[in-house]
Amino acid sequence: MSISAGKTSMRHTLRRTLLSALGAAAAAALLCTGCAERKTYRIAVSQCSQDPWREKVNQEIRREAMLHDNVEVEIRPAYDNNERQIADIRDFAAQDFDVLIVAPNQMEALTPVIDSVYKTGMPVIVFDRDIASDNYTAHIEGDNHGLGVAVARYAASRMAPRHMNIIEITGLGGSSPAQKRHEGFIEEVDRIPNATLLASADGRWAWERAYELTDSLLRVYPQANMIYAHNDGMGIGARKAIREHGLGESDIMIIGIDGTPEEGIQAVADGVIDATFMYPTDGWRLVRAALAVLRGEPFDRNELIPPTSAVDSTNADLMLQQAAALNAETDNIPMLRDRLDDVRDRHATQTRALAGTIAVLLGGLVLLALLVLSLRKGRKLQRELGERNAQLTVEQEKQKELYRQLEEATRSKMMFYTNISHDLRTPLTLIADPVEQVSRAKGLTDEQRGLMKIADRNVKILRRLINQLLDFRKYENDKLELNKSRVSFGECVGEWAESFAEAAKRRHITLDIDTGATRGTEVVIDVEKMERVVFNLLSNALKYTPANGTVTLTTAKGDGSVAVQIADTGQGIAKDEIESIFDRYYRVRGTAPYGSGIGLAVTKAFVELHNGTIEVDSTVGKGSVFRVTIPVVDDQAEAPVDSNRIATTLAPVDELDVVTELPVGHDPHKPLALVVEDNRDMQSLLSTVLSRDYTVICAPNGSQGVRMASKHIPDLIICDVLMPVMNGLECCSLLKGELPTSHIPVLMLTACTLDEQRVQGYAHGADSYLEKPFNTDVLLTRCRNLLDNRKRIRDAVRQLPAETPASAGRKPRGAKPAPGQALAAGMPVQLQDIDNDFYNAFLGLVARGLGDPELSIERLAEGLGLSQSQFTRKIKALTNYTPVALVRMLRMHEGRRLLRAGQASISEVAYAVGFTSPAYFAKCFQDAFGQTPTEFRNMEVPQQ
Ligand code: ADP
């Protein structure tokens, strides 16, 4: 885990927590401000008329509404006009008011519109008056009937013991209060003994009308001493008429109803009327009922407000004062309300501020917690980092120590190699000289001379390798010195290059040499070392260039320098490898398996000793160009002239690709051995050793080996493991997988002594394994054993036709021969699957064509997918019979089987097994089994 990853995740958590804290705070703030935002109720009030009583009701409604901050009220008076009131109600309904409070002008006229509004679902509260249906939500009115009763009783008490002659001036006829006030009054009057109702006339609630009515009624009933007016206004109108009739206040008592301060009570206080009964206004009741309905709270559907006591001269003043005080208070309400609103606003602001503060505080707390967390985490990370650093330091120390040990080991190893190389040099010199002398001695056979040459060449190779190794060690230890002499560059290089001409020719490589540009250019160099440089580069060029390629050597003269360039058309070097090829022991992946990887390292070392440079330019598949540039040093005076100094020690000793085809006139009785080996000397040695017992042919690599094996079908293959182009393991697999060559025993030769390599060899089908260096006698014994083994298998296989005649071809694939046949000389011998299948296929073909005298070897070979000669050699190798003899023998065996079955005549049997003449069949039969068919039959099948 990295620190930055930790930081990022912490930042995410921080942001998330902060957001949620702010969200919570916002929600809290909303919650508080949300308290104020409740639904506002809109109440519509339709008044039938406009008079002081109604004005008082309206005032009370408004006052109550003010006490609730979610109530709006709209009041419309209809001025005693039905049409106007109907229009008002309809408009209220259209404007979606929440509730309708209505005092209907006239019951019959207003009932339909109130019904329809009620039916739309709008709550309707009827007050003061009735409607002619039950379609209302609540009904509230003052007790008009009770009022009538109260007025009658009060009048009686005031008039007693006088007789009461009464004129009644009623409200509008057809309006329910007028009706009820009348009924209550006369009910009570009927019960009073000295009271007479003189007249009852419709004053229509209007004082002018009352005035006119009183005027005319007084003319008719001059004895009247008491007037009952259904409202105070009409009472005042009556008083005016009374006064005009010249009557005093005490002559006729007037009692009104309503008792509003402005009209009725004032009139009482002024002595205009004698008493008034307060008709309850109770506007607040209407608003509260409406709110109860709207909020779904309980309410009284039919509410009757009881009458109050009379207001007369004894209490009128008091009542007026109270009313004035109430009005004053009422006037204060809006102001109080404003204050309240102010306070509420302030409260809301403060609540919001508080919520904000809490939110900020919460956020701060969260931040603080996160900060603490992150600090802790940071400290933990730091601690971990510290621990890791400490670990790393320990690791580094360990690595340093390991590196030191490695260096020490390498140094010791190098020392060991150097010492060994030194030790090898003396015996090598002691071998080299006698070998050289012996190889020049007279009286050697060709074979002996060949062997001595091989020895001589390889001693030189060994000496070169050792020298190279020692030189490189010296260079690494700064102990390599230059042994300078003055020579002509072009001439020297030219001659060194010429010595490769022969090797190039043998490899079919064109070697172009052009040193013209530096002929006569004198340079001071260590000739031996420069020669090694050119030698190494040319050897590589030839080694890594296939046949038919070209190697070009040119020299060039520059400003104060000379250069030699060696270009080839070989395999090239991959870009990523070029850097490393000058490192000691470095070898490009997949290059030929031989080589030490030290040549270019030495080359570079020598060039650098001359203060020169070496460059390489290469393209895979196209070739490489190596260019060596060395300065022409001007200290020639010191250097001895050595114009004769030409290479003597370094004549190229190469490893040639040599193919040795079948020698003309070879001994056909000798088994044929194929040697697959890339080292020319090893090839020569093997050829020489084997040629006493075998005819030897050679191939330089695996792919040539496979080609020659399937061409010649040798009896034995000796194959090296490490080879260019195709290695021995691949070669062996291919040979064992191909029908023509699958039966040939393969002996692998290798320098690797590891068991693993041996296992690999056997896994690829090798029959035997021999390590280099080997003793030639052991080699010959191994080869002989392999052939003997093969013979034993052959002998076992030879039994096959006798045992499995016609049915043989139907053997399942991969079936092994019967154990008795496969075992010989106590060791398990069995055919390869591929050979077993081949042999069974062959038997099948023969069985099917047995009756055909024309069954030819050509047909059989073709049927098995082999050339005639491959087929012949393969059958011979497997059975030691020629195909012709084998087929004949199979015919004989089948003939014998048929004779033994005894169902066919001898000539029928002869034809059945492909003979055209029974006599010839009889002859062949006798040759094969030592008795004629007739004798055989007589012996085998007892005559009946
Ligand atoms: P080696 O003994 O393997 O040839 P060298 O030091 O001479 O060692 O060469 C190092 C490697 O560089 C070789 O293994 C080979 O793969 C590569 N190399 C050198 N010269 C050439 C060339 N002319 N063409 C292709 N590859 C080359």
PDB file of C-alpha atoms in Angstrom, residues 273-489:
ATOM      1  CA  ILE A 273     -86.031  52.805  23.678  1.00  0.00           C
ATOM      2  CA  ASP A 274     -86.632  51.255  27.086  1.00  0.00           C
ATOM      3  CA  ALA A 275     -84.756  48.013  26.801  1.00  0.00           C
ATOM      4  CA  THR A 276     -82.974  45.767  24.373  1.00  0.00           C
ATOM      5  CA  PHE A 277     -82.133  42.098  24.380  1.00  0.00           C
ATOM      6  CA  MET A 278     -78.729  41.188  23.101  1.00  0.00           C
ATOM      7  CA  TYR A 279     -78.956  38.811  20.214  1.00  0.00           C
ATOM      8  CA  PRO A 280     -75.695  36.869  20.512  1.00  0.00           C
ATOM      9  CA  THR A 281     -73.270  37.804  17.774  1.00  0.00           C
ATOM     10  CA  ASP A 282     -70.455  35.309  18.683  1.00  0.00           C
ATOM     11  CA  GLY A 283     -68.508  35.683  15.422  1.00  0.00           C
ATOM     12  CA  TRP A 284     -65.580  33.838  17.101  1.00  0.00           C
ATOM     13  CA  ARG A 285     -67.813  30.747  17.374  1.00  0.00           C
ATOM     14  CA  LEU A 286     -68.189  30.663  13.612  1.00  0.00           C
ATOM     15  CA  VAL A 287     -64.397  30.762  13.001  1.00  0.00           C
ATOM     16  CA  ARG A 288     -63.697  28.123  15.612  1.00  0.00           C
ATOM     17  CA  ALA A 289     -66.419  25.844  14.234  1.00  0.00           C
ATOM     18  CA  ALA A 290     -64.998  26.295  10.721  1.00  0.00           C
ATOM     19  CA  LEU A 291     -61.472  25.405  11.918  1.00  0.00           C
ATOM     20  CA  ALA A 292     -62.765  22.354  13.832  1.00  0.00           C
ATOM     21  CA  VAL A 293     -64.475  21.149  10.648  1.00  0.00           C
ATOM     22  CA  LEU A 294     -61.354  21.755   8.557  1.00  0.00           C
ATOM     23  CA  ARG A 295     -58.988  20.118  11.031  1.00  0.00           C
ATOM     24  CA  GLY A 296     -61.304  17.160  11.567  1.00  0.00           C
ATOM     25  CA  GLU A 297     -61.865  18.049  15.225  1.00  0.00           C
ATOM     26  CA  PRO A 298     -65.192  17.370  16.993  1.00  0.00           C
ATOM     27  CA  PHE A 299     -67.887  20.053  16.645  1.00  0.00           C
ATOM     28  CA  ASP A 300     -71.608  20.552  17.400  1.00  0.00           C
ATOM     29  CA  ARG A 301     -73.660  20.201  14.205  1.00  0.00           C
ATOM     30  CA  ASN A 302     -76.630  22.172  15.515  1.00  0.00           C
ATOM     31  CA  GLU A 303     -75.621  24.806  18.016  1.00  0.00           C
ATOM     32  CA  LEU A 304     -78.194  27.053  19.706  1.00  0.00           C
ATOM     33  CA  ILE A 305     -76.856  30.127  21.581  1.00  0.00           C
ATOM     34  CA  PRO A 306     -79.009  30.967  24.620  1.00  0.00           C
ATOM     35  CA  PRO A 307     -80.423  34.541  25.060  1.00  0.00           C
ATOM     36  CA  THR A 308     -78.907  37.016  27.518  1.00  0.00           C
ATOM     37  CA  SER A 309     -80.693  39.264  30.002  1.00  0.00           C
ATOM     38  CA  ALA A 310     -82.137  42.672  29.116  1.00  0.00           C
ATOM     39  CA  VAL A 311     -80.102  45.871  28.823  1.00  0.00           C
ATOM     40  CA  ASP A 312     -82.088  48.812  30.166  1.00  0.00           C
ATOM     41  CA  SER A 313     -81.379  52.149  31.774  1.00  0.00           C
ATOM     42  CA  THR A 314     -79.839  50.419  34.804  1.00  0.00           C
ATOM     43  CA  ASN A 315     -76.939  48.838  32.945  1.00  0.00           C
ATOM     44  CA  ALA A 316     -76.784  50.474  29.537  1.00  0.00           C
ATOM     45  CA  ASP A 317     -73.963  52.875  30.443  1.00  0.00           C
ATOM     46  CA  LEU A 318     -71.890  50.076  31.875  1.00  0.00           C
ATOM     47  CA  MET A 319     -72.417  48.026  28.758  1.00  0.00           C
ATOM     48  CA  LEU A 320     -71.373  50.947  26.588  1.00  0.00           C
ATOM     49  CA  GLN A 321     -68.187  51.398  28.585  1.00  0.00           C
ATOM     50  CA  GLN A 322     -67.393  47.735  28.316  1.00  0.00           C
ATOM     51  CA  ALA A 323     -68.000  47.823  24.579  1.00  0.00           C
ATOM     52  CA  ALA A 324     -65.710  50.822  24.202  1.00  0.00           C
ATOM     53  CA  ALA A 325     -63.004  49.059  26.224  1.00  0.00           C
ATOM     54  CA  LEU A 326     -63.396  45.945  24.095  1.00  0.00           C
ATOM     55  CA  ASN A 327     -63.124  47.993  20.933  1.00  0.00           C
ATOM     56  CA  ALA A 328     -59.970  49.608  22.196  1.00  0.00           C
ATOM     57  CA  GLU A 329     -58.516  46.207  22.960  1.00  0.00           C
ATOM     58  CA  THR A 330     -59.570  45.000  19.558  1.00  0.00           C
ATOM     59  CA  ASP A 331     -57.747  47.902  17.992  1.00  0.00           C
ATOM     60  CA  ASN A 332     -54.648  46.805  19.902  1.00  0.00           C
ATOM     61  CA  ILE A 333     -54.772  43.328  18.437  1.00  0.00           C
ATOM     62  CA  PRO A 334     -53.196  44.182  15.020  1.00  0.00           C
ATOM     63  CA  MET A 335     -50.407  46.003  16.795  1.00  0.00           C
ATOM     64  CA  LEU A 336     -49.859  43.035  19.115  1.00  0.00           C
ATOM     65  CA  ARG A 337     -49.984  40.787  16.150  1.00  0.00           C
ATOM     66  CA  ASP A 338     -47.314  42.804  14.384  1.00  0.00           C
ATOM     67  CA  ARG A 339     -45.168  42.594  17.503  1.00  0.00           C
ATOM     68  CA  LEU A 340     -45.812  38.879  17.713  1.00  0.00           C
ATOM     69  CA  ASP A 341     -44.841  38.503  14.071  1.00  0.00           C
ATOM     70  CA  ASP A 342     -41.675  40.432  14.786  1.00  0.00           C
ATOM     71  CA  VAL A 343     -40.858  38.223  17.713  1.00  0.00           C
ATOM     72  CA  ARG A 344     -41.639  35.152  15.658  1.00  0.00           C
ATOM     73  CA  ASP A 345     -39.444  36.376  12.806  1.00  0.00           C
ATOM     74  CA  ARG A 346     -36.653  37.037  15.219  1.00  0.00           C
ATOM     75  CA  HIS A 347     -37.193  33.630  16.750  1.00  0.00           C
ATOM     76  CA  ALA A 348     -37.084  31.958  13.351  1.00  0.00           C
ATOM     77  CA  THR A 349     -33.896  33.817  12.429  1.00  0.00           C
ATOM     78  CA  GLN A 350     -32.306  32.869  15.706  1.00  0.00           C
ATOM     79  CA  THR A 351     -33.417  29.258  15.294  1.00  0.00           C
ATOM     80  CA  ARG A 352     -31.869  29.200  11.856  1.00  0.00           C
ATOM     81  CA  ALA A 353     -28.709  30.765  13.146  1.00  0.00           C
ATOM     82  CA  LEU A 354     -28.647  28.185  15.922  1.00  0.00           C
ATOM     83  CA  ALA A 355     -29.140  25.353  13.439  1.00  0.00           C
ATOM     84  CA  GLY A 356     -26.370  26.799  11.283  1.00  0.00           C
ATOM     85  CA  THR A 357     -24.093  27.079  14.281  1.00  0.00           C
ATOM     86  CA  ILE A 358     -24.888  23.523  15.300  1.00  0.00           C
ATOM     87  CA  ALA A 359     -24.182  22.374  11.742  1.00  0.00           C
ATOM     88  CA  VAL A 360     -20.887  24.211  11.651  1.00  0.00           C
ATOM     89  CA  LEU A 361     -20.019  22.841  15.065  1.00  0.00           C
ATOM     90  CA  LEU A 362     -20.920  19.319  13.954  1.00  0.00           C
ATOM     91  CA  GLY A 363     -18.869  19.742  10.762  1.00  0.00           C
ATOM     92  CA  GLY A 364     -16.006  21.056  12.843  1.00  0.00           C
ATOM     93  CA  LEU A 365     -16.252  18.091  15.161  1.00  0.00           C
ATOM     94  CA  VAL A 366     -16.252  15.677  12.228  1.00  0.00           C
ATOM     95  CA  LEU A 367     -13.269  17.480  10.706  1.00  0.00           C
ATOM     96  CA  LEU A 368     -11.484  17.345  13.997  1.00  0.00           C
ATOM     97  CA  ALA A 369     -12.166  13.618  14.295  1.00  0.00           C
ATOM     98  CA  LEU A 370     -10.927  13.069  10.757  1.00  0.00           C
ATOM     99  CA  LEU A 371      -7.870  15.155  11.408  1.00  0.00           C
ATOM    100  CA  VAL A 372      -7.064  13.084  14.452  1.00  0.00           C
ATOM    101  CA  LEU A 373      -7.679   9.908  12.439  1.00  0.00           C
ATOM    102  CA  SER A 374      -5.509  11.040   9.555  1.00  0.00           C
ATOM    103  CA  LEU A 375      -2.775  12.129  11.905  1.00  0.00           C
ATOM    104  CA  ARG A 376      -2.856   8.708  13.519  1.00  0.00           C
ATOM    105  CA  LYS A 377      -2.857   7.022  10.139  1.00  0.00           C
ATOM    106  CA  GLY A 378      -0.023   9.243   8.935  1.00  0.00           C
ATOM    107  CA  ARG A 379       1.983   8.379  12.014  1.00  0.00           C
ATOM    108  CA  LYS A 380       1.278   4.690  11.463  1.00  0.00           C
ATOM    109  CA  LEU A 381       2.321   4.966   7.823  1.00  0.00           C
ATOM    110  CA  GLN A 382       5.435   6.804   8.817  1.00  0.00           C
ATOM    111  CA  ARG A 383       6.244   4.087  11.314  1.00  0.00           C
ATOM    112  CA  GLU A 384       5.659   1.419   8.676  1.00  0.00           C
ATOM    113  CA  LEU A 385       7.780   3.364   6.223  1.00  0.00           C
ATOM    114  CA  GLY A 386      10.527   3.577   8.756  1.00  0.00           C
ATOM    115  CA  GLU A 387      10.336  -0.156   9.378  1.00  0.00           C
ATOM    116  CA  ARG A 388      10.368  -0.824   5.669  1.00  0.00           C
ATOM    117  CA  ASN A 389      13.337   1.448   5.197  1.00  0.00           C
ATOM    118  CA  ALA A 390      15.149  -0.388   7.933  1.00  0.00           C
ATOM    119  CA  GLN A 391      14.285  -3.685   6.253  1.00  0.00           C
ATOM    120  CA  LEU A 392      15.499  -2.325   2.944  1.00  0.00           C
ATOM    121  CA  THR A 393      18.754  -1.230   4.480  1.00  0.00           C
ATOM    122  CA  VAL A 394      19.232  -4.714   5.910  1.00  0.00           C
ATOM    123  CA  GLU A 395      18.391  -6.215   2.505  1.00  0.00           C
ATOM    124  CA  GLN A 396      20.827  -3.859   0.829  1.00  0.00           C
ATOM    125  CA  GLU A 397      23.545  -4.833   3.244  1.00  0.00           C
ATOM    126  CA  LYS A 398      22.779  -8.482   2.581  1.00  0.00           C
ATOM    127  CA  GLN A 399      22.876  -7.867  -1.149  1.00  0.00           C
ATOM    128  CA  LYS A 400      26.166  -6.022  -0.847  1.00  0.00           C
ATOM    129  CA  GLU A 401      27.562  -8.937   1.099  1.00  0.00           C
ATOM    130  CA  LEU A 402      26.218 -11.402  -1.459  1.00  0.00           C
ATOM    131  CA  TYR A 403      27.665  -9.319  -4.257  1.00  0.00           C
ATOM    132  CA  ARG A 404      31.017  -9.265  -2.477  1.00  0.00           C
ATOM    133  CA  GLN A 405      30.892 -13.022  -2.031  1.00  0.00           C
ATOM    134  CA  LEU A 406      29.934 -13.420  -5.672  1.00  0.00           C
ATOM    135  CA  GLU A 407      32.829 -11.245  -6.770  1.00  0.00           C
ATOM    136  CA  GLU A 408      35.103 -13.215  -4.527  1.00  0.00           C
ATOM    137  CA  ALA A 409      33.779 -16.469  -5.972  1.00  0.00           C
ATOM    138  CA  THR A 410      34.189 -15.161  -9.530  1.00  0.00           C
ATOM    139  CA  ARG A 411      37.680 -14.009  -8.744  1.00  0.00           C
ATOM    140  CA  SER A 412      38.554 -17.386  -7.301  1.00  0.00           C
ATOM    141  CA  LYS A 413      36.975 -19.108 -10.262  1.00  0.00           C
ATOM    142  CA  MET A 414      38.885 -16.930 -12.691  1.00  0.00           C
ATOM    143  CA  MET A 415      42.039 -17.559 -10.745  1.00  0.00           C
ATOM    144  CA  PHE A 416      41.318 -21.256 -10.960  1.00  0.00           C
ATOM    145  CA  TYR A 417      40.715 -21.082 -14.727  1.00  0.00           C
ATOM    146  CA  THR A 418      43.874 -19.039 -15.166  1.00  0.00           C
ATOM    147  CA  ASN A 419      45.918 -21.477 -13.129  1.00  0.00           C
ATOM    148  CA  ILE A 420      44.437 -24.451 -14.944  1.00  0.00           C
ATOM    149  CA  SER A 421      45.106 -22.753 -18.258  1.00  0.00           C
ATOM    150  CA  HIS A 422      48.708 -22.184 -17.236  1.00  0.00           C
ATOM    151  CA  ASP A 423      49.000 -25.794 -16.147  1.00  0.00           C
ATOM    152  CA  LEU A 424      47.492 -26.971 -19.399  1.00  0.00           C
ATOM    153  CA  ARG A 425      49.906 -24.979 -21.487  1.00  0.00           C
ATOM    154  CA  THR A 426      53.016 -27.024 -20.589  1.00  0.00           C
ATOM    155  CA  PRO A 427      51.612 -30.523 -21.254  1.00  0.00           C
ATOM    156  CA  LEU A 428      49.932 -29.138 -24.352  1.00  0.00           C
ATOM    157  CA  THR A 429      53.261 -27.923 -25.686  1.00  0.00           C
ATOM    158  CA  LEU A 430      54.724 -31.289 -24.840  1.00  0.00           C
ATOM    159  CA  ILE A 431      51.943 -32.974 -26.810  1.00  0.00           C
ATOM    160  CA  ALA A 432      52.003 -30.487 -29.678  1.00  0.00           C
ATOM    161  CA  ASP A 433      55.586 -30.989 -30.584  1.00  0.00           C
ATOM    162  CA  PRO A 434      55.649 -34.832 -30.625  1.00  0.00           C
ATOM    163  CA  VAL A 435      52.341 -34.864 -32.487  1.00  0.00           C
ATOM    164  CA  GLU A 436      53.711 -32.524 -35.099  1.00  0.00           C
ATOM    165  CA  GLN A 437      56.822 -34.578 -35.452  1.00  0.00           C
ATOM    166  CA  VAL A 438      55.009 -37.889 -35.667  1.00  0.00           C
ATOM    167  CA  SER A 439      52.525 -36.552 -38.219  1.00  0.00           C
ATOM    168  CA  ARG A 440      55.491 -35.607 -40.415  1.00  0.00           C
ATOM    169  CA  ALA A 441      57.205 -38.982 -39.931  1.00  0.00           C
ATOM    170  CA  LYS A 442      57.627 -41.273 -42.887  1.00  0.00           C
ATOM    171  CA  GLY A 443      56.076 -44.723 -43.136  1.00  0.00           C
ATOM    172  CA  LEU A 444      52.670 -43.803 -41.721  1.00  0.00           C
ATOM    173  CA  THR A 445      49.585 -45.305 -43.330  1.00  0.00           C
ATOM    174  CA  ASP A 446      47.053 -42.802 -44.708  1.00  0.00           C
ATOM    175  CA  GLU A 447      44.776 -43.604 -41.834  1.00  0.00           C
ATOM    176  CA  GLN A 448      47.504 -42.979 -39.268  1.00  0.00           C
ATOM    177  CA  ARG A 449      48.466 -39.730 -40.930  1.00  0.00           C
ATOM    178  CA  GLY A 450      44.833 -38.604 -40.926  1.00  0.00           C
ATOM    179  CA  LEU A 451      44.512 -39.321 -37.231  1.00  0.00           C
ATOM    180  CA  MET A 452      47.739 -37.442 -36.457  1.00  0.00           C
ATOM    181  CA  LYS A 453      46.473 -34.433 -38.432  1.00  0.00           C
ATOM    182  CA  ILE A 454      43.337 -34.416 -36.397  1.00  0.00           C
ATOM    183  CA  ALA A 455      45.381 -34.462 -33.225  1.00  0.00           C
ATOM    184  CA  ASP A 456      47.657 -31.711 -34.486  1.00  0.00           C
ATOM    185  CA  ARG A 457      44.800 -29.424 -35.492  1.00  0.00           C
ATOM    186  CA  ASN A 458      42.989 -29.842 -32.216  1.00  0.00           C
ATOM    187  CA  VAL A 459      46.075 -29.225 -30.125  1.00  0.00           C
ATOM    188  CA  LYS A 460      46.346 -25.901 -31.961  1.00  0.00           C
ATOM    189  CA  ILE A 461      42.722 -25.039 -31.275  1.00  0.00           C
ATOM    190  CA  LEU A 462      43.217 -25.842 -27.623  1.00  0.00           C
ATOM    191  CA  ARG A 463      46.354 -23.709 -27.460  1.00  0.00           C
ATOM    192  CA  ARG A 464      44.566 -20.784 -29.076  1.00  0.00           C
ATOM    193  CA  LEU A 465      41.688 -20.986 -26.647  1.00  0.00           C
ATOM    194  CA  ILE A 466      43.997 -21.106 -23.656  1.00  0.00           C
ATOM    195  CA  ASN A 467      46.066 -18.188 -24.907  1.00  0.00           C
ATOM    196  CA  GLN A 468      42.936 -16.192 -25.504  1.00  0.00           C
ATOM    197  CA  LEU A 469      41.731 -16.848 -21.963  1.00  0.00           C
ATOM    198  CA  LEU A 470      45.082 -15.918 -20.446  1.00  0.00           C
ATOM    199  CA  ASP A 471      45.335 -12.755 -22.498  1.00  0.00           C
ATOM    200  CA  PHE A 472      41.929 -11.669 -21.442  1.00  0.00           C
ATOM    201  CA  ARG A 473      42.769 -12.237 -17.795  1.00  0.00           C
ATOM    202  CA  LYS A 474      45.907 -10.166 -18.247  1.00  0.00           C
ATOM    203  CA  TYR A 475      43.856  -7.425 -19.860  1.00  0.00           C
ATOM    204  CA  GLU A 476      41.408  -7.466 -16.967  1.00  0.00           C
ATOM    205  CA  ASN A 477      44.290  -7.168 -14.522  1.00  0.00           C
ATOM    206  CA  ASP A 478      45.921  -4.394 -16.566  1.00  0.00           C
ATOM    207  CA  LYS A 479      48.905  -6.609 -17.171  1.00  0.00           C
ATOM    208  CA  LEU A 480      48.567  -6.973 -20.891  1.00  0.00           C
ATOM    209  CA  GLU A 481      51.294  -5.127 -22.706  1.00  0.00           C
ATOM    210  CA  LEU A 482      51.683  -4.218 -26.303  1.00  0.00           C
ATOM    211  CA  ASN A 483      54.645  -5.567 -28.143  1.00  0.00           C
ATOM    212  CA  LYS A 484      54.715  -2.938 -30.844  1.00  0.00           C
ATOM    213  CA  SER A 485      56.394  -3.035 -34.208  1.00  0.00           C
ATOM    214  CA  ARG A 486      56.032  -1.028 -37.382  1.00  0.00           C
ATOM    215  CA  VAL A 487      54.320  -2.823 -40.252  1.00  0.00           C
ATOM    216  CA  SER A 488      52.417  -2.026 -43.435  1.00  0.00           C
ATOM    217  CA  PHE A 489      48.731  -2.326 -42.445  1.00  0.00           C
TER     218      PHE A 489
END
